[in-house]
Amino acid sequence: MKSNDEEIRFVARHYRKGLFSPDEGWRRLGIVSTGHSLRRLRAAAAVAAIVILSATATVLYRLYDRPQAPAEISTGMDNAPVTGEVKVIDFENVPLPIVIDRIRAVYGVEVMDMPDNAADYRLTLNYEGTAADLVMTINDILGTEMYIAEQ
């Protein structure tokens, strides 16, 4: 078995610049060189990935970077529109009385007509919108008839 020094001397003695071509070596082995086509394929894949990422970023920007302007809402008591502030609120398996307390604290409104058995209701919800829309959504989900009191 040759030592590392012997192998290095052998390579140094026999090496000639330009004598060996990787493409020629692959051809002699019966394997068609795909170096150029692989480079083109990689470049095309990189361009496609950039296009897809750019399109995704544009879609996400348009979906999530909306101005948080006040929305026209109805309190459920009458048909006169009321302006409410859009906020985000989350609940994970929370009893209805605690949900109502959080709505009062976050939105600064009074929720009326809570059912007598409110503690029996539990809610899991991620919501972005106004207080009146949130209460209407809760009514739809739980079958309740709560509303926001006039201020």
Coordinates of C-alpha atoms in Angstrom, one line a residue:
M1 CA 0.0 0.0 0.0
K2 CA 1.4 3.4 -1.0
S3 CA 1.9 6.1 1.5
N4 CA 0.3 9.6 1.1
D5 CA 3.7 11.0 0.0
E6 CA 4.0 8.4 -2.8
E7 CA 0.5 9.1 -4.0
I8 CA 1.2 12.9 -4.1
R9 CA 4.5 12.3 -6.0
F10 CA 2.7 10.1 -8.5
V11 CA 0.0 12.7 -9.2
A12 CA 2.6 15.5 -9.4
R13 CA 4.7 13.5 -11.9
H14 CA 1.8 12.6 -14.2
Y15 CA -0.3 15.7 -14.0
R16 CA -0.5 17.8 -17.2
K17 CA -2.6 20.9 -17.4
G18 CA -5.5 20.4 -19.8
L19 CA -4.7 16.7 -20.3
F20 CA -7.8 15.5 -18.7
S21 CA -11.3 16.9 -19.4
P22 CA -14.2 15.9 -17.1
D23 CA -16.5 15.8 -20.1
E24 CA -14.1 13.5 -22.0
G25 CA -13.9 11.3 -18.9
W26 CA -17.6 10.9 -18.6
R27 CA -17.8 10.2 -22.3
R28 CA -15.2 7.4 -22.0
L29 CA -17.2 5.9 -19.2
G30 CA -20.2 5.9 -21.5
I31 CA -22.0 8.6 -19.5
V32 CA -23.2 11.6 -21.3
S33 CA -22.0 14.8 -19.6
T34 CA -24.9 16.8 -18.3
G35 CA -22.9 19.6 -16.8
H36 CA -24.2 22.4 -19.1
S37 CA -27.8 21.2 -19.0
L38 CA -27.8 20.8 -15.3
R39 CA -26.5 24.3 -14.9
R40 CA -29.3 25.6 -17.1
L41 CA -31.8 23.5 -15.2
R42 CA -30.6 24.9 -11.9
A43 CA -30.7 28.4 -13.2
A44 CA -34.3 27.9 -14.4
A45 CA -35.3 26.4 -11.1
A46 CA -33.8 29.3 -9.2
V47 CA -35.6 31.8 -11.4
A48 CA -38.9 29.9 -10.9
A49 CA -38.4 29.8 -7.1
I50 CA -37.8 33.6 -7.1
V51 CA -40.9 34.2 -9.2
I52 CA -43.0 32.0 -6.9
L53 CA -41.7 33.6 -3.7
S54 CA -42.3 37.1 -5.1
A55 CA -45.9 36.2 -6.0
T56 CA -46.5 34.6 -2.6
A57 CA -45.0 37.7 -0.9
T58 CA -47.3 40.0 -2.9
V59 CA -50.4 37.9 -2.1
L60 CA -49.5 37.9 1.6
Y61 CA -48.8 41.6 1.6
R62 CA -52.2 42.3 0.0
L63 CA -54.0 40.0 2.4
Y64 CA -52.5 41.1 5.7
D65 CA -51.3 44.7 5.2
R66 CA -54.8 46.2 5.0
P67 CA -55.4 49.5 6.7
Q68 CA -57.3 49.1 10.0
A69 CA -59.9 51.7 9.3
P70 CA -63.2 51.8 11.2
A71 CA -65.9 49.7 9.8
E72 CA -69.7 50.3 9.5
I73 CA -71.5 48.0 11.9
S74 CA -74.9 47.5 13.3
T75 CA -75.5 47.0 17.0
G76 CA -78.4 44.6 16.5
M77 CA -80.7 46.9 18.4
D78 CA -81.6 49.1 15.4
N79 CA -80.6 49.6 11.8
A80 CA -78.6 52.8 12.3
P81 CA -74.9 52.2 11.4
V82 CA -72.3 52.7 14.1
T83 CA -68.6 53.1 13.6
G84 CA -66.5 50.5 15.5
E85 CA -62.8 49.9 16.0
V86 CA -61.2 46.9 14.3
K87 CA -59.2 44.8 16.8
V88 CA -57.8 41.2 17.1
I89 CA -58.9 39.0 19.9
D90 CA -58.3 35.2 20.6
F91 CA -60.1 32.7 22.7
E92 CA -59.1 29.0 23.3
N93 CA -61.8 26.9 25.0
V94 CA -62.9 29.9 27.2
P95 CA -66.2 30.1 29.1
L96 CA -68.7 32.7 27.7
P97 CA -68.6 35.0 30.8
I98 CA -64.8 35.3 30.5
V99 CA -65.2 36.0 26.7
I100 CA -67.7 38.8 27.4
D101 CA -65.3 40.3 30.1
R102 CA -62.5 40.3 27.5
I103 CA -64.7 41.9 24.9
R104 CA -65.6 44.6 27.4
A105 CA -61.9 45.2 28.2
V106 CA -60.6 45.1 24.7
Y107 CA -63.3 47.0 22.9
G108 CA -64.6 49.1 25.8
V109 CA -68.3 48.2 25.1
E110 CA -71.1 46.6 27.2
V111 CA -72.5 43.3 26.0
M112 CA -76.1 42.8 26.9
D113 CA -78.5 39.8 27.1
M114 CA -76.0 37.1 28.1
P115 CA -77.8 33.8 28.6
D116 CA -78.5 32.6 32.1
N117 CA -76.4 29.4 31.6
A118 CA -73.5 31.4 30.0
A119 CA -70.9 29.4 32.0
D120 CA -72.0 26.2 30.1
Y121 CA -70.9 27.8 26.8
R122 CA -67.2 27.6 25.8
L123 CA -65.6 29.3 22.8
T124 CA -62.4 28.9 20.7
L125 CA -62.0 31.7 18.2
N126 CA -59.4 33.9 16.6
Y127 CA -61.2 37.1 15.5
E128 CA -60.3 40.3 13.8
G129 CA -63.0 42.9 13.5
T130 CA -65.4 45.1 15.5
A131 CA -67.1 44.4 18.8
A132 CA -70.6 44.2 17.2
D133 CA -69.4 41.9 14.5
L134 CA -67.7 39.7 17.1
V135 CA -70.9 39.5 19.2
M136 CA -72.9 38.6 16.1
T137 CA -70.4 35.9 15.2
I138 CA -70.6 34.5 18.7
N139 CA -74.4 34.6 18.5
D140 CA -74.2 32.6 15.2
I141 CA -71.8 30.1 16.7
L142 CA -73.5 29.6 20.1
G143 CA -77.1 30.3 19.2
T144 CA -77.3 33.2 21.6
E145 CA -79.0 36.6 21.2
M146 CA -76.4 39.1 22.8
Y147 CA -75.9 42.6 21.5
I148 CA -73.8 45.7 22.2
A149 CA -75.5 48.3 24.4
E150 CA -75.8 51.9 22.9
Q151 CA -73.3 54.3 24.4

